PDB file of C-alpha atoms in Angstrom:
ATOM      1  CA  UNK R 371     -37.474   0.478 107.668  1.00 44.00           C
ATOM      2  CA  UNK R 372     -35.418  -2.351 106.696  1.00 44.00           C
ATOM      3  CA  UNK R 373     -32.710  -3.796 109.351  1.00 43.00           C
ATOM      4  CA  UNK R 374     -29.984  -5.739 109.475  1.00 42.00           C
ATOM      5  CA  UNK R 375     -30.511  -9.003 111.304  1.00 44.00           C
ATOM      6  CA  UNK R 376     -28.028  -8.575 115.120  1.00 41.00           C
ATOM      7  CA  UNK R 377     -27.438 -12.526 114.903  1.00 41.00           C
ATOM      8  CA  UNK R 378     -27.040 -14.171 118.789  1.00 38.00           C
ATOM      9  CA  UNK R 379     -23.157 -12.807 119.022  1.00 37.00           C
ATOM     10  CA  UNK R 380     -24.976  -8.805 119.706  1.00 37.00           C
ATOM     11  CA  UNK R 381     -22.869  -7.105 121.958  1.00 34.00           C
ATOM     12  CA  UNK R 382     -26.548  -6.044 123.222  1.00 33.00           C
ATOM     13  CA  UNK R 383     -27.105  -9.550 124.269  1.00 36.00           C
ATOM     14  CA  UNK R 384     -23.528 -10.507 125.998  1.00 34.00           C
ATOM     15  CA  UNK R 385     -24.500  -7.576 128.185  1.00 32.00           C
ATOM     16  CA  UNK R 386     -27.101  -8.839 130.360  1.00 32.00           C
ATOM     17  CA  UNK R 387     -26.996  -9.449 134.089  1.00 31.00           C
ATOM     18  CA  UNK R 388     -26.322 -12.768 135.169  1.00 33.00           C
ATOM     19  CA  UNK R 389     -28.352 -13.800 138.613  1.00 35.00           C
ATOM     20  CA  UNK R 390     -26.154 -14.381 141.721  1.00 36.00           C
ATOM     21  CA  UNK R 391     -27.074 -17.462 143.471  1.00 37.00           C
ATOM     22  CA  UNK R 392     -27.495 -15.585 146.553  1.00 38.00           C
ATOM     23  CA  UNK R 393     -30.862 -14.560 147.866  1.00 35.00           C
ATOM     24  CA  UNK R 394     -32.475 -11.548 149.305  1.00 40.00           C
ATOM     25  CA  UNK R 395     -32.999 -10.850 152.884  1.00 35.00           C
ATOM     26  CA  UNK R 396     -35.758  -8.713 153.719  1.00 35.00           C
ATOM     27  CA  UNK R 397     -34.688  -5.282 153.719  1.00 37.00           C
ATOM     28  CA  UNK R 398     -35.902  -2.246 155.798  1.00 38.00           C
ATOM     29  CA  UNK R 399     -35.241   1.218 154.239  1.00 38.00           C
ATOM     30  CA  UNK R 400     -34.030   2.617 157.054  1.00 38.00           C
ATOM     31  CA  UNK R 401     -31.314   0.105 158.164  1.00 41.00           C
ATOM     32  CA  UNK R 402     -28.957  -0.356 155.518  1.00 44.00           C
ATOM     33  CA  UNK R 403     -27.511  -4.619 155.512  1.00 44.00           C
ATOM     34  CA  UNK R 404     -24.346  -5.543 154.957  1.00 38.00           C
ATOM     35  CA  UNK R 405     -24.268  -8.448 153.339  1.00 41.00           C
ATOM     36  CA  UNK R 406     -24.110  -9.605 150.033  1.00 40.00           C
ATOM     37  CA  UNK R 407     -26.362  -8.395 146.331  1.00 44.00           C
ATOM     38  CA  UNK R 408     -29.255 -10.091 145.345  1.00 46.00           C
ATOM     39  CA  UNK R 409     -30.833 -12.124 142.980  1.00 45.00           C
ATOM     40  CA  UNK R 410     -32.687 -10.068 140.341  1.00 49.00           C
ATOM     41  CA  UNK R 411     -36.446  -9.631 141.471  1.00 47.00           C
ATOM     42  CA  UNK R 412     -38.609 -11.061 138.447  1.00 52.00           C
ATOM     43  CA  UNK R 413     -39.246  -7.300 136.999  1.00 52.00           C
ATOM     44  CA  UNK R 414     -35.695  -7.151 136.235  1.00 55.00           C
ATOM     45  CA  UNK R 415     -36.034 -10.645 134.812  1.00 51.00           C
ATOM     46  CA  UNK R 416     -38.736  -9.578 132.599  1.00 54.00           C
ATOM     47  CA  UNK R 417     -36.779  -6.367 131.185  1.00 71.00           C
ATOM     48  CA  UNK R 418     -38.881  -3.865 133.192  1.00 88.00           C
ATOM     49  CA  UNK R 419     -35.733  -3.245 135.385  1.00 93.00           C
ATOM     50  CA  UNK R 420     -32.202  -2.024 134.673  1.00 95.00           C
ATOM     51  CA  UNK R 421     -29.320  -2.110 136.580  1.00 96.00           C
ATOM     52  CA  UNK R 422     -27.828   1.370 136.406  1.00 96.00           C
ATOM     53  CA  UNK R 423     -24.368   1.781 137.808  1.00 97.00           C
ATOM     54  CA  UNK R 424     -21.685   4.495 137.953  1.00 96.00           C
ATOM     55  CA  UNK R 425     -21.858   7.970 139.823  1.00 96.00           C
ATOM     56  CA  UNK R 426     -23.010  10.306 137.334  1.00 96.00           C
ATOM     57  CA  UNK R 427     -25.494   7.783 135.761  1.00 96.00           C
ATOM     58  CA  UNK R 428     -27.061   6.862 139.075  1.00 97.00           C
ATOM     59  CA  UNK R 429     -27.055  10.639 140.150  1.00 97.00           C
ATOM     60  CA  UNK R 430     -28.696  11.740 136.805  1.00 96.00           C
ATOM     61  CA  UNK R 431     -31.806   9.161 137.135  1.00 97.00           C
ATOM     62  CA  UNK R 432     -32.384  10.783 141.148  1.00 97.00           C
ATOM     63  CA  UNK R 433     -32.514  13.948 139.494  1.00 96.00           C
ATOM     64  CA  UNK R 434     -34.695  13.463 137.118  1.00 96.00           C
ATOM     65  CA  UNK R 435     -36.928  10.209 138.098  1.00 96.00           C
ATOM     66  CA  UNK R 436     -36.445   9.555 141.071  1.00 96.00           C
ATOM     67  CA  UNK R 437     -39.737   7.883 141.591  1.00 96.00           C
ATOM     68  CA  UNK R 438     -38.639   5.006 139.585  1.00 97.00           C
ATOM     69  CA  UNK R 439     -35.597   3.545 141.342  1.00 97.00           C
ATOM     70  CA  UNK R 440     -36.633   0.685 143.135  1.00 96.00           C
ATOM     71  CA  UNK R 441     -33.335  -0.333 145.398  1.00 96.00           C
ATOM     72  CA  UNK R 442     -29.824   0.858 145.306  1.00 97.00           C
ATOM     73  CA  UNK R 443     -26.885  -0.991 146.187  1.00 98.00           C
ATOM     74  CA  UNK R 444     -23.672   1.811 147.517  1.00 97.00           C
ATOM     75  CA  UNK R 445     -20.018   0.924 148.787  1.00 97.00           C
ATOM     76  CA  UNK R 446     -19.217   2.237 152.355  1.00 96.00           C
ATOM     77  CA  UNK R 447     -17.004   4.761 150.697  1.00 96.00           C
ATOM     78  CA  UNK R 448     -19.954   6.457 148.699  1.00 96.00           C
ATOM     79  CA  UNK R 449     -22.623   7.185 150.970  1.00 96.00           C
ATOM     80  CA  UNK R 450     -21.499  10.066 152.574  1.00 96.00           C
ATOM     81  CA  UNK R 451     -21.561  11.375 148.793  1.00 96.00           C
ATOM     82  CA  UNK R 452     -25.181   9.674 148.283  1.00 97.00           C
ATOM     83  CA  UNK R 453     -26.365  10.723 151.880  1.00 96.00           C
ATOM     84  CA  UNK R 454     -29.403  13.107 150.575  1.00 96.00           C
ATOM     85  CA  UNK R 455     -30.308   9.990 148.449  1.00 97.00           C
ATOM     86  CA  UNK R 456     -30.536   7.645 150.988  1.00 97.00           C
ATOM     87  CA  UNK R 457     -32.333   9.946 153.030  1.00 96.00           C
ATOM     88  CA  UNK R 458     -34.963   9.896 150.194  1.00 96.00           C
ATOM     89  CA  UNK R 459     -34.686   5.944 150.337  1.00 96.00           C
ATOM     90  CA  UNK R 460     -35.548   5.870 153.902  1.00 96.00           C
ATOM     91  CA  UNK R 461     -39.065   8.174 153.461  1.00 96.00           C
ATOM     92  CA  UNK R 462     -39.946   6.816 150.560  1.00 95.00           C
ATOM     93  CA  UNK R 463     -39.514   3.181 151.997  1.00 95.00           C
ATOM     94  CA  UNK R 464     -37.109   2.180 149.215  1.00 96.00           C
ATOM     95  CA  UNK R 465     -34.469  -0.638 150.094  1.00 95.00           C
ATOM     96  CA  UNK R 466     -30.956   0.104 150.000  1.00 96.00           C
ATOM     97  CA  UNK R 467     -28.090  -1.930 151.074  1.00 96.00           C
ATOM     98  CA  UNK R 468     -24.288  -1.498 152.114  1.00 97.00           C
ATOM     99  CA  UNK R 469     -21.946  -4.245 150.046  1.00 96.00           C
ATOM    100  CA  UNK R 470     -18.302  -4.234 149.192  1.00 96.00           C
ATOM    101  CA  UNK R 471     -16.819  -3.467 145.930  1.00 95.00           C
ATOM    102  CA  UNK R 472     -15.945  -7.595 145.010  1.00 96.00           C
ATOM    103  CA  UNK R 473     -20.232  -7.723 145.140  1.00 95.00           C
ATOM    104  CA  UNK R 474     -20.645  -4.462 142.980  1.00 96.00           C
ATOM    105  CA  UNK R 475     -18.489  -6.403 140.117  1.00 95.00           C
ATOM    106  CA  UNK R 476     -20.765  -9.231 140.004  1.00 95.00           C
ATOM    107  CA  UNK R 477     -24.228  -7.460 140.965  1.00 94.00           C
ATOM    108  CA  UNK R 478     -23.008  -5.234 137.816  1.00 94.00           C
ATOM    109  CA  UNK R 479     -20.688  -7.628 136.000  1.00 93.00           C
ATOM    110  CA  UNK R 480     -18.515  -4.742 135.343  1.00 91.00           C
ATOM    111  CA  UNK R 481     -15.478  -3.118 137.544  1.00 94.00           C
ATOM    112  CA  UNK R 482     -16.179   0.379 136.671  1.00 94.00           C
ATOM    113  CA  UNK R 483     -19.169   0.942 138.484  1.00 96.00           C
ATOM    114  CA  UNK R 484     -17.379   3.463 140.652  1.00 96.00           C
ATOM    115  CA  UNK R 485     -19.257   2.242 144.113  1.00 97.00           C
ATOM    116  CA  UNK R 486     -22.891   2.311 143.638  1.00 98.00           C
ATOM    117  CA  UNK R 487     -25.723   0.719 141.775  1.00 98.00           C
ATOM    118  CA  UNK R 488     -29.351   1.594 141.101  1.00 98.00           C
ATOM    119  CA  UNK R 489     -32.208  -0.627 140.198  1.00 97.00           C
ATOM    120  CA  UNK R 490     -34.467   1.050 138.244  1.00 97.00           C
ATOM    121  CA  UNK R 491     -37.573   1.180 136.357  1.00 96.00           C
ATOM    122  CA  UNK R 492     -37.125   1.397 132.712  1.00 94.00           C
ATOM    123  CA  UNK R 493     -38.822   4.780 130.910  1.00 92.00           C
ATOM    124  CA  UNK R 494     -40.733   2.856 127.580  1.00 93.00           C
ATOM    125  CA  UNK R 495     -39.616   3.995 124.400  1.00 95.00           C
ATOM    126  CA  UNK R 496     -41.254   6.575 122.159  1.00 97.00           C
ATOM    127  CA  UNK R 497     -42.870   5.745 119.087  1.00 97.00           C
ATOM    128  CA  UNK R 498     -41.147   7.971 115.939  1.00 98.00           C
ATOM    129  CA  UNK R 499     -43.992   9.518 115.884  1.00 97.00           C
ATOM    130  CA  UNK R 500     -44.365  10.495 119.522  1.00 98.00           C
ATOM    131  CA  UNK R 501     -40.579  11.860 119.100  1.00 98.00           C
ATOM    132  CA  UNK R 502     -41.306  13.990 116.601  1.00 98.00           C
ATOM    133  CA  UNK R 503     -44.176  15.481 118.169  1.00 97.00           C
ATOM    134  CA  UNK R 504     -42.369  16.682 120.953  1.00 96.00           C
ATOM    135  CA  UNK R 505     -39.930  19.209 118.666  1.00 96.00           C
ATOM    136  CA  UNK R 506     -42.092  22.342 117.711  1.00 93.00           C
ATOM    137  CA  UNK R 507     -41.835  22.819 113.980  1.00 90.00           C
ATOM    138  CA  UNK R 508     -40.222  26.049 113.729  1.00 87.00           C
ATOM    139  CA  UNK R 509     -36.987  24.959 116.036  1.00 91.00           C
ATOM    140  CA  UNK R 510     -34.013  23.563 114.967  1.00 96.00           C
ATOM    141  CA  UNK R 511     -33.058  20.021 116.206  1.00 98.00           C
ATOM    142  CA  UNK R 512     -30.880  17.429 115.594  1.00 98.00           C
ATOM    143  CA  UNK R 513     -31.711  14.183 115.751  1.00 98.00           C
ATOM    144  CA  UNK R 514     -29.641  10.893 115.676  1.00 97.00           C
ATOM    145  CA  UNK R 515     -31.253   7.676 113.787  1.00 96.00           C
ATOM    146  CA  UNK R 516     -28.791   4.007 114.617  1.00 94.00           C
ATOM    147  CA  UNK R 517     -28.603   1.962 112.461  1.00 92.00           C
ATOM    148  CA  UNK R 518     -27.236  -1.677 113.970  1.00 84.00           C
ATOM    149  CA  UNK R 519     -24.699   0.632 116.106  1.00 89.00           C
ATOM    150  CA  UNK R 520     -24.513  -2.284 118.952  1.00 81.00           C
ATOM    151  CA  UNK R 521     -21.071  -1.706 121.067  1.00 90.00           C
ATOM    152  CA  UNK R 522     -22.914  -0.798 124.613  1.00 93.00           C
ATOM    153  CA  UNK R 523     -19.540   1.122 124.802  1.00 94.00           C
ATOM    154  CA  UNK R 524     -20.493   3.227 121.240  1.00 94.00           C
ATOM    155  CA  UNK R 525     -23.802   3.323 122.509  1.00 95.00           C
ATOM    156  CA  UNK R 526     -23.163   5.102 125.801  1.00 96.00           C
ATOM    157  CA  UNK R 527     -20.194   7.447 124.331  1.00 96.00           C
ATOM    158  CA  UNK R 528     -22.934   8.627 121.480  1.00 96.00           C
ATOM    159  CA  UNK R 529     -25.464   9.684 124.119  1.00 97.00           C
ATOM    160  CA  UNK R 530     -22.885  11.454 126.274  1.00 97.00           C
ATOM    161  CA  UNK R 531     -22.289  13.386 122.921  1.00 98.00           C
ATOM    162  CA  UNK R 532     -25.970  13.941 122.141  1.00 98.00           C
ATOM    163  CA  UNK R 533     -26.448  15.281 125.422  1.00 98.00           C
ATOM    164  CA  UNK R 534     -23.459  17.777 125.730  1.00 97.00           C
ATOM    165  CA  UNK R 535     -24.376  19.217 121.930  1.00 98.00           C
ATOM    166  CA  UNK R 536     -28.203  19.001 122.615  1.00 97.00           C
ATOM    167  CA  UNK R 537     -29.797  16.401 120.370  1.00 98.00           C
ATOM    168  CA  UNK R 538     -33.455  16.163 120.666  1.00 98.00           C
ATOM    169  CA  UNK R 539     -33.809  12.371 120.435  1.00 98.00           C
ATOM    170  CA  UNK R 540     -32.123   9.151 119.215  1.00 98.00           C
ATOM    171  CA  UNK R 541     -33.760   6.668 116.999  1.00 97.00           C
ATOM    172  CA  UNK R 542     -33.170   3.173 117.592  1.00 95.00           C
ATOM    173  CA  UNK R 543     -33.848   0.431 114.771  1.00 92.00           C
ATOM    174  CA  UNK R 544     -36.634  -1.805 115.150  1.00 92.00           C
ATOM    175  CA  UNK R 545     -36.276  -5.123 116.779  1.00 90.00           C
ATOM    176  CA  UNK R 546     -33.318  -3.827 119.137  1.00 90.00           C
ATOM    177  CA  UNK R 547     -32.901  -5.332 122.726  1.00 89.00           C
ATOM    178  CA  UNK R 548     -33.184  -2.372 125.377  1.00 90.00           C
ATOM    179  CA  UNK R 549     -29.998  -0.125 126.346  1.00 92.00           C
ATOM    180  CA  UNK R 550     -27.648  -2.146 128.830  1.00 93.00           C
ATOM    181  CA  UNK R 551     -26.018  -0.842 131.759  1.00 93.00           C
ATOM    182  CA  UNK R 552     -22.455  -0.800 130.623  1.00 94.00           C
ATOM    183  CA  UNK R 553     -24.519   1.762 127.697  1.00 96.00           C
ATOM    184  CA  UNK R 554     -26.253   3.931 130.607  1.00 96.00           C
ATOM    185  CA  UNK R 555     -22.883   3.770 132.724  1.00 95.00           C
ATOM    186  CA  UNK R 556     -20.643   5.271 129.587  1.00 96.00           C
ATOM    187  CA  UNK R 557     -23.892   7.800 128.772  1.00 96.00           C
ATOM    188  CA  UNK R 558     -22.899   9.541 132.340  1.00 95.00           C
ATOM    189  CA  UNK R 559     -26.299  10.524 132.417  1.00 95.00           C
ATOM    190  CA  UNK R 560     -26.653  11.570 128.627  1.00 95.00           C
ATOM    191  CA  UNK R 561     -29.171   8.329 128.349  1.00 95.00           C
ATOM    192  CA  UNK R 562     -31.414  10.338 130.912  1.00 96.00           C
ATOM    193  CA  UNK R 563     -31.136  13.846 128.552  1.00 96.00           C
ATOM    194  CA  UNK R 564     -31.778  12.357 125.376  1.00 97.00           C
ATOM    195  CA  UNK R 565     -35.323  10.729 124.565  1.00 97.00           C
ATOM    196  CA  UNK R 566     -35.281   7.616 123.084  1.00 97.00           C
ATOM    197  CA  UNK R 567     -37.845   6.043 120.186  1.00 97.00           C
ATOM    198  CA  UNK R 568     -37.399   2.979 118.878  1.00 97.00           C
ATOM    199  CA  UNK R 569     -38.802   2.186 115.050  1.00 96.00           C
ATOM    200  CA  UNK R 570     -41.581  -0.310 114.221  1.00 95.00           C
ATOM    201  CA  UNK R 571     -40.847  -3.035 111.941  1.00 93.00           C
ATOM    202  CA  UNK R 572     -41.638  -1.868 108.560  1.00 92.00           C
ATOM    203  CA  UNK R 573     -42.303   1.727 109.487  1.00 95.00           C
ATOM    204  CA  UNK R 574     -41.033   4.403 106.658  1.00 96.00           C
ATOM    205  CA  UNK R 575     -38.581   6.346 109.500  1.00 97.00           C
ATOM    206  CA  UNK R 576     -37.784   8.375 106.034  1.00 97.00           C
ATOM    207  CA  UNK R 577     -41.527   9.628 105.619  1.00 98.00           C
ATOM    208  CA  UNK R 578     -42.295  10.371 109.301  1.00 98.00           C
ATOM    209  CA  UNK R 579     -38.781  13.018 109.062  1.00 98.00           C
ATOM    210  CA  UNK R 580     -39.524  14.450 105.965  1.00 98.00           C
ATOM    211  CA  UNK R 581     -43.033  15.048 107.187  1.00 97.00           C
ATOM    212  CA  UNK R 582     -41.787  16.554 110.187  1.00 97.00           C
ATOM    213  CA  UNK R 583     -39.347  18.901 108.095  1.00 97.00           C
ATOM    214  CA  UNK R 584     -36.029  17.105 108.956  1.00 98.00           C
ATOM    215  CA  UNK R 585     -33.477  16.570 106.008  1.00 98.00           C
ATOM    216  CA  UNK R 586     -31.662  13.248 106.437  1.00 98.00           C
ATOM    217  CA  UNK R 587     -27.809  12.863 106.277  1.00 97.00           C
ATOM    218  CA  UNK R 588     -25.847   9.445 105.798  1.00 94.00           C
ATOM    219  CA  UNK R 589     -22.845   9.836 106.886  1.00 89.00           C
ATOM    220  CA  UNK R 590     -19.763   8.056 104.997  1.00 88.00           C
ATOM    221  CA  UNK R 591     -16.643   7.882 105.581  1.00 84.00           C
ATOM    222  CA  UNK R 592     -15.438   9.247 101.895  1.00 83.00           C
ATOM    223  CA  UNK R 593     -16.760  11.425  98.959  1.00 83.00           C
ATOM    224  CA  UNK R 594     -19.474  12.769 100.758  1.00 89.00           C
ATOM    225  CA  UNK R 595     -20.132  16.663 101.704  1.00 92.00           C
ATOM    226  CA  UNK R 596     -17.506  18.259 103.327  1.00 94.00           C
ATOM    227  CA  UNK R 597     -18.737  18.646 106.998  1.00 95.00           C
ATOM    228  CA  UNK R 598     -16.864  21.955 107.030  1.00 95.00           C
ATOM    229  CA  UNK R 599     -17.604  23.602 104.122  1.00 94.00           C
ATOM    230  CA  UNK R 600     -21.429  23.762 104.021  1.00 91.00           C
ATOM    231  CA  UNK R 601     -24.483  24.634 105.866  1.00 95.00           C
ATOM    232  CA  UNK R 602     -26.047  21.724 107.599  1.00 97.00           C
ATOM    233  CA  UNK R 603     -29.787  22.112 107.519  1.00 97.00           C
ATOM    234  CA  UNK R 604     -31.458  23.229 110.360  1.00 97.00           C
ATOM    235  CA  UNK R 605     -33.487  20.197 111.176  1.00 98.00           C
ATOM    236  CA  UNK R 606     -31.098  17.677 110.572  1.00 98.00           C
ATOM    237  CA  UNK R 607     -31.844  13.700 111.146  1.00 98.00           C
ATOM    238  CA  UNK R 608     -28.081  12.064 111.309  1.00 97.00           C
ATOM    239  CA  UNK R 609     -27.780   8.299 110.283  1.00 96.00           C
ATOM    240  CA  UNK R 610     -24.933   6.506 112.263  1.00 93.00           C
ATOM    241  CA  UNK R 611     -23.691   3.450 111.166  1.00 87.00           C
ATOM    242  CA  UNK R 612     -22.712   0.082 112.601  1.00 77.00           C
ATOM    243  CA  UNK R 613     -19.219  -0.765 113.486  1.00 66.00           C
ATOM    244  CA  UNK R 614     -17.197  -2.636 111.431  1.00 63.00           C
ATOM    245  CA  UNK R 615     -20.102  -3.158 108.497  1.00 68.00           C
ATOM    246  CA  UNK R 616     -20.907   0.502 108.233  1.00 74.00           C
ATOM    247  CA  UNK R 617     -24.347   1.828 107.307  1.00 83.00           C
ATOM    248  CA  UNK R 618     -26.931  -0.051 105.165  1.00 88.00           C
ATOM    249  CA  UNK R 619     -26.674   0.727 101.460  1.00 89.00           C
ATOM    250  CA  UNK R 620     -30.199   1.389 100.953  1.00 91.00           C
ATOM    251  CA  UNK R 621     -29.806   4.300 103.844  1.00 93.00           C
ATOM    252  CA  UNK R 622     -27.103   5.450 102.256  1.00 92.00           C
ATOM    253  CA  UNK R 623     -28.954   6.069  98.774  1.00 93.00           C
ATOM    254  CA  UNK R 624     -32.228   7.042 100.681  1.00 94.00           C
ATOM    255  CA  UNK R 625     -30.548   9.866 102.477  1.00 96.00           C
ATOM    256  CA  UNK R 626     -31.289  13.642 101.219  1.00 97.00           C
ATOM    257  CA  UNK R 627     -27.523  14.161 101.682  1.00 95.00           C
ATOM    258  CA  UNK R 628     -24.150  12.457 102.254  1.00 95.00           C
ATOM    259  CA  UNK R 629     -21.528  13.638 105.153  1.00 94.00           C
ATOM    260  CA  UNK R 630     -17.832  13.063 105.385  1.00 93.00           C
ATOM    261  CA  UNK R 631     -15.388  14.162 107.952  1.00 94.00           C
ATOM    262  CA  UNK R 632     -12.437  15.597 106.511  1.00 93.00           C
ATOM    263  CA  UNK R 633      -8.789  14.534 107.862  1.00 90.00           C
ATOM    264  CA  UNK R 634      -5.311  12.729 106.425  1.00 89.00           C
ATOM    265  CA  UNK R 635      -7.078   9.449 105.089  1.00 85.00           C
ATOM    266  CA  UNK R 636      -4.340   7.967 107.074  1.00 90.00           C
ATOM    267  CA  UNK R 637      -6.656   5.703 108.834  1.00 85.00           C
ATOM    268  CA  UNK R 638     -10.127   3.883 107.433  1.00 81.00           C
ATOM    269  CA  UNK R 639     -12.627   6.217 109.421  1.00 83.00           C
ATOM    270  CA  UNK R 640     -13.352   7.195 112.837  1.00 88.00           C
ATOM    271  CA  UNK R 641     -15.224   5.443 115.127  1.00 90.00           C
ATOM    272  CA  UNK R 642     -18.823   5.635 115.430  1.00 92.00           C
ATOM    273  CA  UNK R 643     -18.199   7.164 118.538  1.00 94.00           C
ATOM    274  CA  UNK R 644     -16.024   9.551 117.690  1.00 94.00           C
ATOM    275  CA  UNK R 645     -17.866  10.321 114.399  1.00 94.00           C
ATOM    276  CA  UNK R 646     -20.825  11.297 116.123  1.00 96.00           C
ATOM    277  CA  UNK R 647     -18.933  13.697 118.536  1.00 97.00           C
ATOM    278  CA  UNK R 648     -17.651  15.984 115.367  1.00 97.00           C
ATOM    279  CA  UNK R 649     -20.627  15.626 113.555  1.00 97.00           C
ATOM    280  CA  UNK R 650     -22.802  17.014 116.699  1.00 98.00           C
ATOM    281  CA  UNK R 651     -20.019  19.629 117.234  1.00 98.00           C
ATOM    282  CA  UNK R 652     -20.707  21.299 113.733  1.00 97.00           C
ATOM    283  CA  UNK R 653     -23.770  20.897 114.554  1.00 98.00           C
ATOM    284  CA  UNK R 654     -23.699  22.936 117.579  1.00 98.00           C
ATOM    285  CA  UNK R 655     -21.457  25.326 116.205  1.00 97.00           C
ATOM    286  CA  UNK R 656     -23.449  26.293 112.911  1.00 97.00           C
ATOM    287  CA  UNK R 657     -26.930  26.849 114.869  1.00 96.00           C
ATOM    288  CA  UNK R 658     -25.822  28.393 118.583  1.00 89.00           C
TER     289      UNK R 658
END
């Protein structure tokens, strides 16, 4: 699979955490400190750690890894909400640490973490192949394949989508840095419903669906099949494109099939964002 080049201004890469200059304490589970957050431990560092923020995000990994968070960071104001969680903390040994909201925005680098902040263990990606694996032949799925779609913002919004309308998995092009937290924070848990591969440089993504019985759709903002007035197929791989550039040409000509969204043509096209959300609706609609 061929991809676009993200050039040092990715979004992707504006998103990291910066280290405080402040270091950490010792902490014991079952006393929770009160001063300020931490310098990244070294597996962060390295990419093996993310900093998840936001309630719904934060509750979504408990609920369904809980063995990989690794310390959480909560405003006074949230842990009667997160009680049963820290209760886990303290028998499982895991740190956890009382800070104010001025050290959430620069432990997170982000005001809308809504009180509380998990470090966790990131889940490796799937191969294609190990995605594809997973859906049984005979079912109907929907997949979602990005291609350069790089707004952490789009990102997160997309998975949300994916996860309320069902999606099996999202492919991510080759060579792209990991999800963010601002992504995982917008996902409100979608990120932790949806599995995630990620495409090896040069691999024939094409081939590996069509093997697997999925038709693939580009979708376009003109001229292609009316969303509305057909019968999407019923394993369906959906190309989404990058913002502002749009979708590679070669994709587009690749694809088994071409989707547009009808509407006024007062405006260029939706957002990628926003695309996705109709496109999954139909989706939905045509095979529930």
């Amino acid at each position: 699979m061929h991809r676009k080049n993200p050039g040092t201004s990715s979004p992707w890469q504006n998103a990291r955490i910066k280290p405080s200059a402040q270091r950490d304490p010792p902490v014991q589970a079952s006393r929770p400190q009160q001063d300020g957050p931490a310098r990244p431990p070294s597996a962060q560092r390295r990419g093996e750690e993310v900093r998840i923020y936001g309630r719904n995000a934060c509750l979504a990994v408990f609920a369904r890894r809980a063995q990989d968070v690794r310390k959480i960071y909560i405003t006074e104001a949230r842990i009667a909400e997160f009680k049963p969680v820290l209760a886990w903390c303290v028998k499982q040994r895991i740190g956890y640490r009382v800070v104010e909201n001025a050290d959430l925005d620069r432990l997170t680098e982000s005001q809308h973490h809504e009180g509380v902040c998990f470090e966790v263990r990131r889940t490796p990606l799937l191969s294609v192949g190990e995605l594809l694996q997973a859906i049984a032949r005979e079912q109907p799925a929907l997949l979602i394949w990005l291609d350069g779609v790089g707004n952490p913002h789009n990102v997160g919004a997309l998975l949300r989508s994916a996860a309320n309308f069902g999606a099996r998995g999202a492919i991510l092009p080759a060579g792209a840095p990991a999800l963010p937290g601002a992504a995982l924070r917008v996902a409100e848990g979608g990120a932790e419903a949806v599995p995630l591969a990620q495409a090896r440089a040069g691999e024939d993504v094409f081939a590996a669906l069509h093997a697997a019985g999925f038709a693939v759709a580009a979708t376009v903002p003109r001229a292609g099949w009316d969303l509305y007035e057909n019968r999407l197929p019923d394993r369906l791989a959906l190309i989404l494109g990058a913002e502002g550039e749009g979708m590679s040409a070669h994709l587009i000509a690749d694809a088994d099939l071409r989707l547009t969204i009808p509407g006024t043509g007062a405006v260029e096209s939706l957002n990628v964002s926003a695309s996705a959300a109709v496109l999954f609706a139909e989706y939905w609609r045509q095979h529930h």
